[in-house]
Coordinates of N, CA and C in Angstrom, one line a residue:
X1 N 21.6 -23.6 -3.5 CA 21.9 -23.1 -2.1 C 23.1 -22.1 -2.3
X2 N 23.3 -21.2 -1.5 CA 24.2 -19.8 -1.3 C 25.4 -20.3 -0.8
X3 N 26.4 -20.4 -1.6 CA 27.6 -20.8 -1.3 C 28.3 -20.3 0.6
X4 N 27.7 -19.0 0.8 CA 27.8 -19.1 2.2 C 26.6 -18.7 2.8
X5 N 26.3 -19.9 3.5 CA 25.0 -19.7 4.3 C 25.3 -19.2 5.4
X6 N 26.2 -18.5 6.2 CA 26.3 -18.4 7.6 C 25.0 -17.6 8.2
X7 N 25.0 -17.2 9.5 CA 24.3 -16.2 9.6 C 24.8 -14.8 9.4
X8 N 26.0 -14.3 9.4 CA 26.9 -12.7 9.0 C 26.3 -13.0 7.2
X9 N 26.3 -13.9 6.5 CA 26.4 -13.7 4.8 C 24.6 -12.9 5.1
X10 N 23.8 -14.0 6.1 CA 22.4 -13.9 5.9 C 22.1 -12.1 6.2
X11 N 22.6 -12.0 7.3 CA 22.7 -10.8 8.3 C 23.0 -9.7 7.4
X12 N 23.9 -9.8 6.9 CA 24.8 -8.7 5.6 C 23.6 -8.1 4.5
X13 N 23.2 -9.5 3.8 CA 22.4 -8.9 2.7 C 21.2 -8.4 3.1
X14 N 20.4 -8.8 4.4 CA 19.5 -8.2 5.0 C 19.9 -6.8 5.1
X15 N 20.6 -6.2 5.7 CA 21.2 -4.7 6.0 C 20.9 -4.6 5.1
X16 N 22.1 -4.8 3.7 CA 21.6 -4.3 2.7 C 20.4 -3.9 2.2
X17 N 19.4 -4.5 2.1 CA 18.1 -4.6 1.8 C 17.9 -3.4 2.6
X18 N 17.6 -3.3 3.7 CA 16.7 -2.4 4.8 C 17.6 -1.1 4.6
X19 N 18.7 -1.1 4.3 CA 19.5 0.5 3.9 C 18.3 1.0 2.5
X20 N 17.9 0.4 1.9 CA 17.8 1.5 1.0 C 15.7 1.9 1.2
X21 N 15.4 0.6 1.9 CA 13.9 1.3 2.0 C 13.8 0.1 3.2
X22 N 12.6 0.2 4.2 CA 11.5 -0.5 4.6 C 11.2 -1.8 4.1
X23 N 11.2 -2.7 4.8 CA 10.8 -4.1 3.9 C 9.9 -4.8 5.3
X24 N 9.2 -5.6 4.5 CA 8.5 -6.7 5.5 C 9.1 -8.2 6.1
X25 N 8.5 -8.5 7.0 CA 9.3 -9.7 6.9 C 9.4 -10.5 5.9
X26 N 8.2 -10.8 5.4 CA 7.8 -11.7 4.5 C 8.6 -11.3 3.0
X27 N 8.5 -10.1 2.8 CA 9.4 -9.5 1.8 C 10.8 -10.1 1.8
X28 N 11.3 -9.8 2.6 CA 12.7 -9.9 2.9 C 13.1 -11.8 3.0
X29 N 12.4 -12.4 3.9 CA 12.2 -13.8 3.3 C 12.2 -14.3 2.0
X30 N 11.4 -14.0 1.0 CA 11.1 -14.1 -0.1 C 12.3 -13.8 -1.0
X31 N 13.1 -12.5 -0.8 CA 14.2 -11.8 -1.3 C 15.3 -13.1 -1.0
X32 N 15.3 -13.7 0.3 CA 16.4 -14.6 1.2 C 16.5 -15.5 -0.4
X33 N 15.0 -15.8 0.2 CA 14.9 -17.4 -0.8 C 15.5 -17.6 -2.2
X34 N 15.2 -16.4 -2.9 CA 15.4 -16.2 -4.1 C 16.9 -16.0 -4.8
X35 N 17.3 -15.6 -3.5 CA 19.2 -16.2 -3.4 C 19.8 -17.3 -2.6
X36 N 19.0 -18.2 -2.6 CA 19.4 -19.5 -2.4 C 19.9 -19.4 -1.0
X37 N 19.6 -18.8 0.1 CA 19.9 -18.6 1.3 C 19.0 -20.2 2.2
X38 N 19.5 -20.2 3.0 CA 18.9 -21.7 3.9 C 17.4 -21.2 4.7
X39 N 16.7 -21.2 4.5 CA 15.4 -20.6 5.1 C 15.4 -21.0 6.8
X40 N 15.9 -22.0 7.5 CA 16.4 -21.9 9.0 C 17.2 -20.5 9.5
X41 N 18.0 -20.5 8.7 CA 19.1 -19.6 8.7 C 18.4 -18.0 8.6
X42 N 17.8 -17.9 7.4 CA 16.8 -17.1 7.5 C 15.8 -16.6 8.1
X43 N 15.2 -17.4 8.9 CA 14.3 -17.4 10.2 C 15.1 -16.9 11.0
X44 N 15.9 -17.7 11.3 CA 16.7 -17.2 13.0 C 17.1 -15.6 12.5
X45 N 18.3 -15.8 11.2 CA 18.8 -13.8 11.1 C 17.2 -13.2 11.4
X46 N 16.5 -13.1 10.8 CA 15.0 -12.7 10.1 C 14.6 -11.9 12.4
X47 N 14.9 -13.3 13.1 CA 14.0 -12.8 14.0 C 14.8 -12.2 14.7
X48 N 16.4 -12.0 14.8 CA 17.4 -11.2 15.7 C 17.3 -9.7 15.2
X49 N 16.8 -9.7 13.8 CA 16.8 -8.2 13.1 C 15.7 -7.9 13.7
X50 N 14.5 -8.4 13.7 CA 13.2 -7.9 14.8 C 13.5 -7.4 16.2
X51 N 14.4 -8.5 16.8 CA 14.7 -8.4 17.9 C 15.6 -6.8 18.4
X52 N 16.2 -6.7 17.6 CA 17.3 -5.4 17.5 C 16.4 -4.6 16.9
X53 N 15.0 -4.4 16.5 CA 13.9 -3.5 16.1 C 14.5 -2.7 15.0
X54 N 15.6 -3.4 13.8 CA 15.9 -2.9 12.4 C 15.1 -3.6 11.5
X55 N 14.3 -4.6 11.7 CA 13.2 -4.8 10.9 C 11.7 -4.8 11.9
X56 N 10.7 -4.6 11.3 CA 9.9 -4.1 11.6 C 8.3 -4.2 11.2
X57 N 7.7 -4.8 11.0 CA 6.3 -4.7 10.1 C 5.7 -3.6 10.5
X58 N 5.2 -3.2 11.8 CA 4.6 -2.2 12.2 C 5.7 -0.9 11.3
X59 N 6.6 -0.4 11.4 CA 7.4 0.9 10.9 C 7.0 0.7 9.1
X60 N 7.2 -0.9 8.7 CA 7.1 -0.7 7.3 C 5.7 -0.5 7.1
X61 N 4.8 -0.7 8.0 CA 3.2 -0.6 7.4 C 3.3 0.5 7.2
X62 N 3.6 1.3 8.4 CA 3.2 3.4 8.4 C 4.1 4.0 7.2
X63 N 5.3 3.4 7.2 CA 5.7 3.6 5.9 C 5.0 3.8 4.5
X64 N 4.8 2.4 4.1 CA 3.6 1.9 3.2 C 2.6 3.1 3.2
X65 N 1.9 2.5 3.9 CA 0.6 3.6 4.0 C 0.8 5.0 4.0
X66 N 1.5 5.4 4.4 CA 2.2 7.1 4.2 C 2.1 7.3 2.6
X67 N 3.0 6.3 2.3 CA 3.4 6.0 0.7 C 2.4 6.4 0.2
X68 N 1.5 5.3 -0.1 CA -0.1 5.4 -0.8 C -0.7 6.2 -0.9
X69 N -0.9 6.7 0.5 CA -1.8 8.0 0.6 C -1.4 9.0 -0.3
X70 N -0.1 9.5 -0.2 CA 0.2 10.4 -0.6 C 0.2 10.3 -2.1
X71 N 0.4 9.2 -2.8 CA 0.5 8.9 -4.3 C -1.6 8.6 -4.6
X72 N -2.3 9.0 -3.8 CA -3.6 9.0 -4.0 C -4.4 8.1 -3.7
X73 N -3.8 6.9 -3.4 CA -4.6 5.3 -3.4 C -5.6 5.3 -2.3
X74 N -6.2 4.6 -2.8 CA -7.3 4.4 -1.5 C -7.4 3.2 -0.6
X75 N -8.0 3.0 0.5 CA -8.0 1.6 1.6 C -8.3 0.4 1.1
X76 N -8.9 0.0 0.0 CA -9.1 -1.2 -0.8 C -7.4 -1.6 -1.6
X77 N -7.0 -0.8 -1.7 CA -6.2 -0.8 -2.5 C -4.8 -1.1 -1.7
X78 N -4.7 0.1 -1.1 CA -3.8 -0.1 0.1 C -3.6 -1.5 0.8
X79 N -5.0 -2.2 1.3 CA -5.2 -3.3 2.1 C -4.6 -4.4 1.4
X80 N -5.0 -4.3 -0.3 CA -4.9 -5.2 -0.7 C -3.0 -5.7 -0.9
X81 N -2.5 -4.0 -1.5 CA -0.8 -4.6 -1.2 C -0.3 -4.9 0.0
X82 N -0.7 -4.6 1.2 CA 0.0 -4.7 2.5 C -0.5 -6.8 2.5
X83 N -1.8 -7.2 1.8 CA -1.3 -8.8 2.2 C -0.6 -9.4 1.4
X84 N -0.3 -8.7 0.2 CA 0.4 -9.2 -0.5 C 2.1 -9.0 0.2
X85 N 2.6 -8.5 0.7 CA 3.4 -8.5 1.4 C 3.4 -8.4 2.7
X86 N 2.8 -9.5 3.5 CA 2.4 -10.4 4.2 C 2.0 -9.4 5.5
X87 N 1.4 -8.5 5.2 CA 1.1 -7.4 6.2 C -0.7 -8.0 6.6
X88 N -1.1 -8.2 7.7 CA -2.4 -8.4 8.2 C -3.3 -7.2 8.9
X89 N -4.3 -7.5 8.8 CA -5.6 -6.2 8.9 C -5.4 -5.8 10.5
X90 N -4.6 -6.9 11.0 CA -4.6 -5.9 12.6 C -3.2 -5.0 12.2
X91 N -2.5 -4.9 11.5 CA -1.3 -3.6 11.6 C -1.8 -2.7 10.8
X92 N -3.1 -3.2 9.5 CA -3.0 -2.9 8.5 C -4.0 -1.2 9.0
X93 N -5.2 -2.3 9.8 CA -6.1 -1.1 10.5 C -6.2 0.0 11.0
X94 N -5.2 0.3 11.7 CA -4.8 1.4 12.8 C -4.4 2.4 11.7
X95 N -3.8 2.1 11.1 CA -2.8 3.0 10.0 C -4.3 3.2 8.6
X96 N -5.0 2.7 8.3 CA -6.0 3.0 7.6 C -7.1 3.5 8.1
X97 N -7.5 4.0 9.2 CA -8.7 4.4 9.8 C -8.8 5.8 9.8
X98 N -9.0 6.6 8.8 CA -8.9 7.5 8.5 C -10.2 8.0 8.7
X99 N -11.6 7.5 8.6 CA -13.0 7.9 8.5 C -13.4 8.2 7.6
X100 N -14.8 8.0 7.1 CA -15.2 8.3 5.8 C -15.3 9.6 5.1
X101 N -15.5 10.5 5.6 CA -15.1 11.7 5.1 C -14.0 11.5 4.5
X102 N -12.9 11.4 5.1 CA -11.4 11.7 5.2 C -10.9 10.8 3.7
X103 N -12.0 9.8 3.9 CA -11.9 8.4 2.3 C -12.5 9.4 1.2
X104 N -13.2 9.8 1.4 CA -14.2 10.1 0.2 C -13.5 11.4 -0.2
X105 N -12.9 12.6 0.4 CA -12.1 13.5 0.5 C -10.6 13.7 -0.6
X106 N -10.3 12.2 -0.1 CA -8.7 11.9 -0.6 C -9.4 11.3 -2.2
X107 N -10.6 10.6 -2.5 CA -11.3 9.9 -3.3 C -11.5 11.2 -4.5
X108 N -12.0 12.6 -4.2 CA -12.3 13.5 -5.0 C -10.7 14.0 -5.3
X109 N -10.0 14.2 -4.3 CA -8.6 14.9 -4.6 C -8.1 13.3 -6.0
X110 N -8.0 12.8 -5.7 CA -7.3 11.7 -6.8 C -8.4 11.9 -8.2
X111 N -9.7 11.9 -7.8 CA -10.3 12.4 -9.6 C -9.9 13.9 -9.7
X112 N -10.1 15.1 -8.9 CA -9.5 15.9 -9.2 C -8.3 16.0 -10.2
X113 N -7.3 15.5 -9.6 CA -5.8 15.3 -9.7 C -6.0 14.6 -11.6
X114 N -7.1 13.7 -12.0 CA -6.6 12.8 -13.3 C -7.9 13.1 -13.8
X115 N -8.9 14.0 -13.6 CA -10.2 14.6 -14.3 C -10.5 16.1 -14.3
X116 N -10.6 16.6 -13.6 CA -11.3 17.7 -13.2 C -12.1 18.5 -13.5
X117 N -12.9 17.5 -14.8 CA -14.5 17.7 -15.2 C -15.3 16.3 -14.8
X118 N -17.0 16.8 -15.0 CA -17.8 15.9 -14.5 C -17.6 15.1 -15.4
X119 N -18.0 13.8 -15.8 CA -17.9 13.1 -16.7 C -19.5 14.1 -17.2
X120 N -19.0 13.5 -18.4 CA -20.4 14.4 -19.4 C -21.3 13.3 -20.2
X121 N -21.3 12.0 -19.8 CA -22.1 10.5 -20.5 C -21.7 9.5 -19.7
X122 N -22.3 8.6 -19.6 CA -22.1 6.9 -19.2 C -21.2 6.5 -19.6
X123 N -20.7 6.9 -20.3 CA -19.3 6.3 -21.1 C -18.1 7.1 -20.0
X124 N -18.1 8.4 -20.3 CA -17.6 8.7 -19.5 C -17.7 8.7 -17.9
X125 N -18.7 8.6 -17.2 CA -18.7 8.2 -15.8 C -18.4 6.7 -15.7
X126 N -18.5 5.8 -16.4 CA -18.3 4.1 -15.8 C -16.4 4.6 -16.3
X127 N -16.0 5.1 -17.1 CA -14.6 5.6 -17.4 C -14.1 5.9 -15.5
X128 N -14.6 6.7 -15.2 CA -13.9 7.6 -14.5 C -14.2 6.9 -12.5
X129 N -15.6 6.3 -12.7 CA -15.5 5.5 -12.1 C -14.7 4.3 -11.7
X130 N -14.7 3.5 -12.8 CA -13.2 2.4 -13.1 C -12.1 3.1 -12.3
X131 N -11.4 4.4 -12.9 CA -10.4 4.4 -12.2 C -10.1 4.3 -11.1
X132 N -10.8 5.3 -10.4 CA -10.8 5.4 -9.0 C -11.3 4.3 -8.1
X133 N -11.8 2.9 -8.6 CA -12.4 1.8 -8.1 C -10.6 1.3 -8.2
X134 N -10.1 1.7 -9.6 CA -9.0 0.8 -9.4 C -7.9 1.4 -8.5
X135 N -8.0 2.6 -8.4 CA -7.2 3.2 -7.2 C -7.2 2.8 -6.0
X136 N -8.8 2.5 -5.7 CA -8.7 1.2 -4.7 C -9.8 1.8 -3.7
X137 N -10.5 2.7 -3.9 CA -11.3 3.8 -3.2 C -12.7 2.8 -3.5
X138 N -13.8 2.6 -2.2 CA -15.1 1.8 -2.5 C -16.3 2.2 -3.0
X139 N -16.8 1.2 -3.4 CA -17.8 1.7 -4.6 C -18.9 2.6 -3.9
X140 N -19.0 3.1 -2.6 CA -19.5 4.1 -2.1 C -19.3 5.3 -2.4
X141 N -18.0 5.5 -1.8 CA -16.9 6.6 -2.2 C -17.2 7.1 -3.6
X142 N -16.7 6.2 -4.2 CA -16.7 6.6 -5.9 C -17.6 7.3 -6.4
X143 N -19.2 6.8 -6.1 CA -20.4 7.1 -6.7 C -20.8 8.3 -5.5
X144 N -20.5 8.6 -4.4 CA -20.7 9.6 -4.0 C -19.8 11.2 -4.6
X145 N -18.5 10.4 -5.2 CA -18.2 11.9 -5.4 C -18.4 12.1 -6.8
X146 N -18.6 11.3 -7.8 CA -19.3 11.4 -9.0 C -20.3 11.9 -8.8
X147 N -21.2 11.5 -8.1 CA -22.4 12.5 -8.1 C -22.4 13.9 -7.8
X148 N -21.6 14.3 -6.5 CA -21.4 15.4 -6.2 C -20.5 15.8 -6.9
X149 N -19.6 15.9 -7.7 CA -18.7 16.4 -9.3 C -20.4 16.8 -10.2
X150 N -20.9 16.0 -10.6 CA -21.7 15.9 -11.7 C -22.9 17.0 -11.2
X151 N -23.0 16.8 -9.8 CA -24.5 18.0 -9.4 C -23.7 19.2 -9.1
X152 N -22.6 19.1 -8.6 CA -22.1 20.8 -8.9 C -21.8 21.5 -10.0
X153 N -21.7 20.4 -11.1 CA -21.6 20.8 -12.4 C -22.8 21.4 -13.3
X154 N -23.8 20.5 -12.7 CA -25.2 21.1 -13.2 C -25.6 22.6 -12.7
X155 N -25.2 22.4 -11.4 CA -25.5 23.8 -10.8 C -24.5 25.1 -11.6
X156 N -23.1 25.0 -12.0 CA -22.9 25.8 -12.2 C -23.3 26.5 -13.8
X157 N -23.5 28.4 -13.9 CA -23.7 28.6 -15.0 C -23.0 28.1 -16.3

């Protein structure tokens, strides 16, 4: 246990936390715990910081997801860190509904970005596929833009 549990000690290190990035509740719980903070205590600070709208799940999703996109990831992937940090499909939703084009789009820019040849064998396409599966992009996506990589490739001289 945290030699001072008040709520100001609880209150304090929370700021801290949320000065330097975005956190979830469940994140920041987790962080509580891990310094021996009183998890009552934690709850109550946890829900006055909501209440004062300096913490936030909704702001850290758009965050998040801003994040990803821009570092290439795709909605499998994305989905899957937001539960890991206790973010759920109704916040997760809104902020991921980009439409399938818009998937398969961001899906070619990220092989672009770490290939920018067709794969040239099965070795090389289940390669290139993998990644972008692990990027987090669905096995639709993937095999659509492999293919269309590979038939523009044929087509060109």
């Amino acid at each position: 246990m945290q030699d001072d549990n008040s709520d100001a000690a609880v209150r304090e290190q929370c700021i801290r936390l949320l000065a330097r990035r975005e956190h979830s509740r469940q994140e920041l719980r987790a962080k509580l715990a891990q310094r021996d903070y009183d998890r009552d205590v934690s709850d109550r600070v946890l829900d006055e910081l909501a209440a004062e709208r300096l913490l936030s799940d909704e702001r850290f999703t758009e965050q998040f997801v801003r994040q990803r996109l821009e570092a290439g990831y795709g909605p499998v992937k994305i989905r899957a860190d937001l539960a890991e940090r206790g973010i759920g499909g109704d916040l997760a939703a809104p902020q991921l509904d980009l439409g399938d084009d818009e998937w398969r789009e961001r899906c070619r820019a990220a092989w672009e970005r770490r290939f920018g040849a067709a794969p040239g064998d099965r070795q090389e396409w289940g390669k290139q596929a993998r990644f972008l599966a692990n990027r987090g992009f669905s096995g639709d996506h993937v095999t659509r833009v492999l293919a269309q990589v590979s038939e523009s490739d044929d087509n060109t001289p």
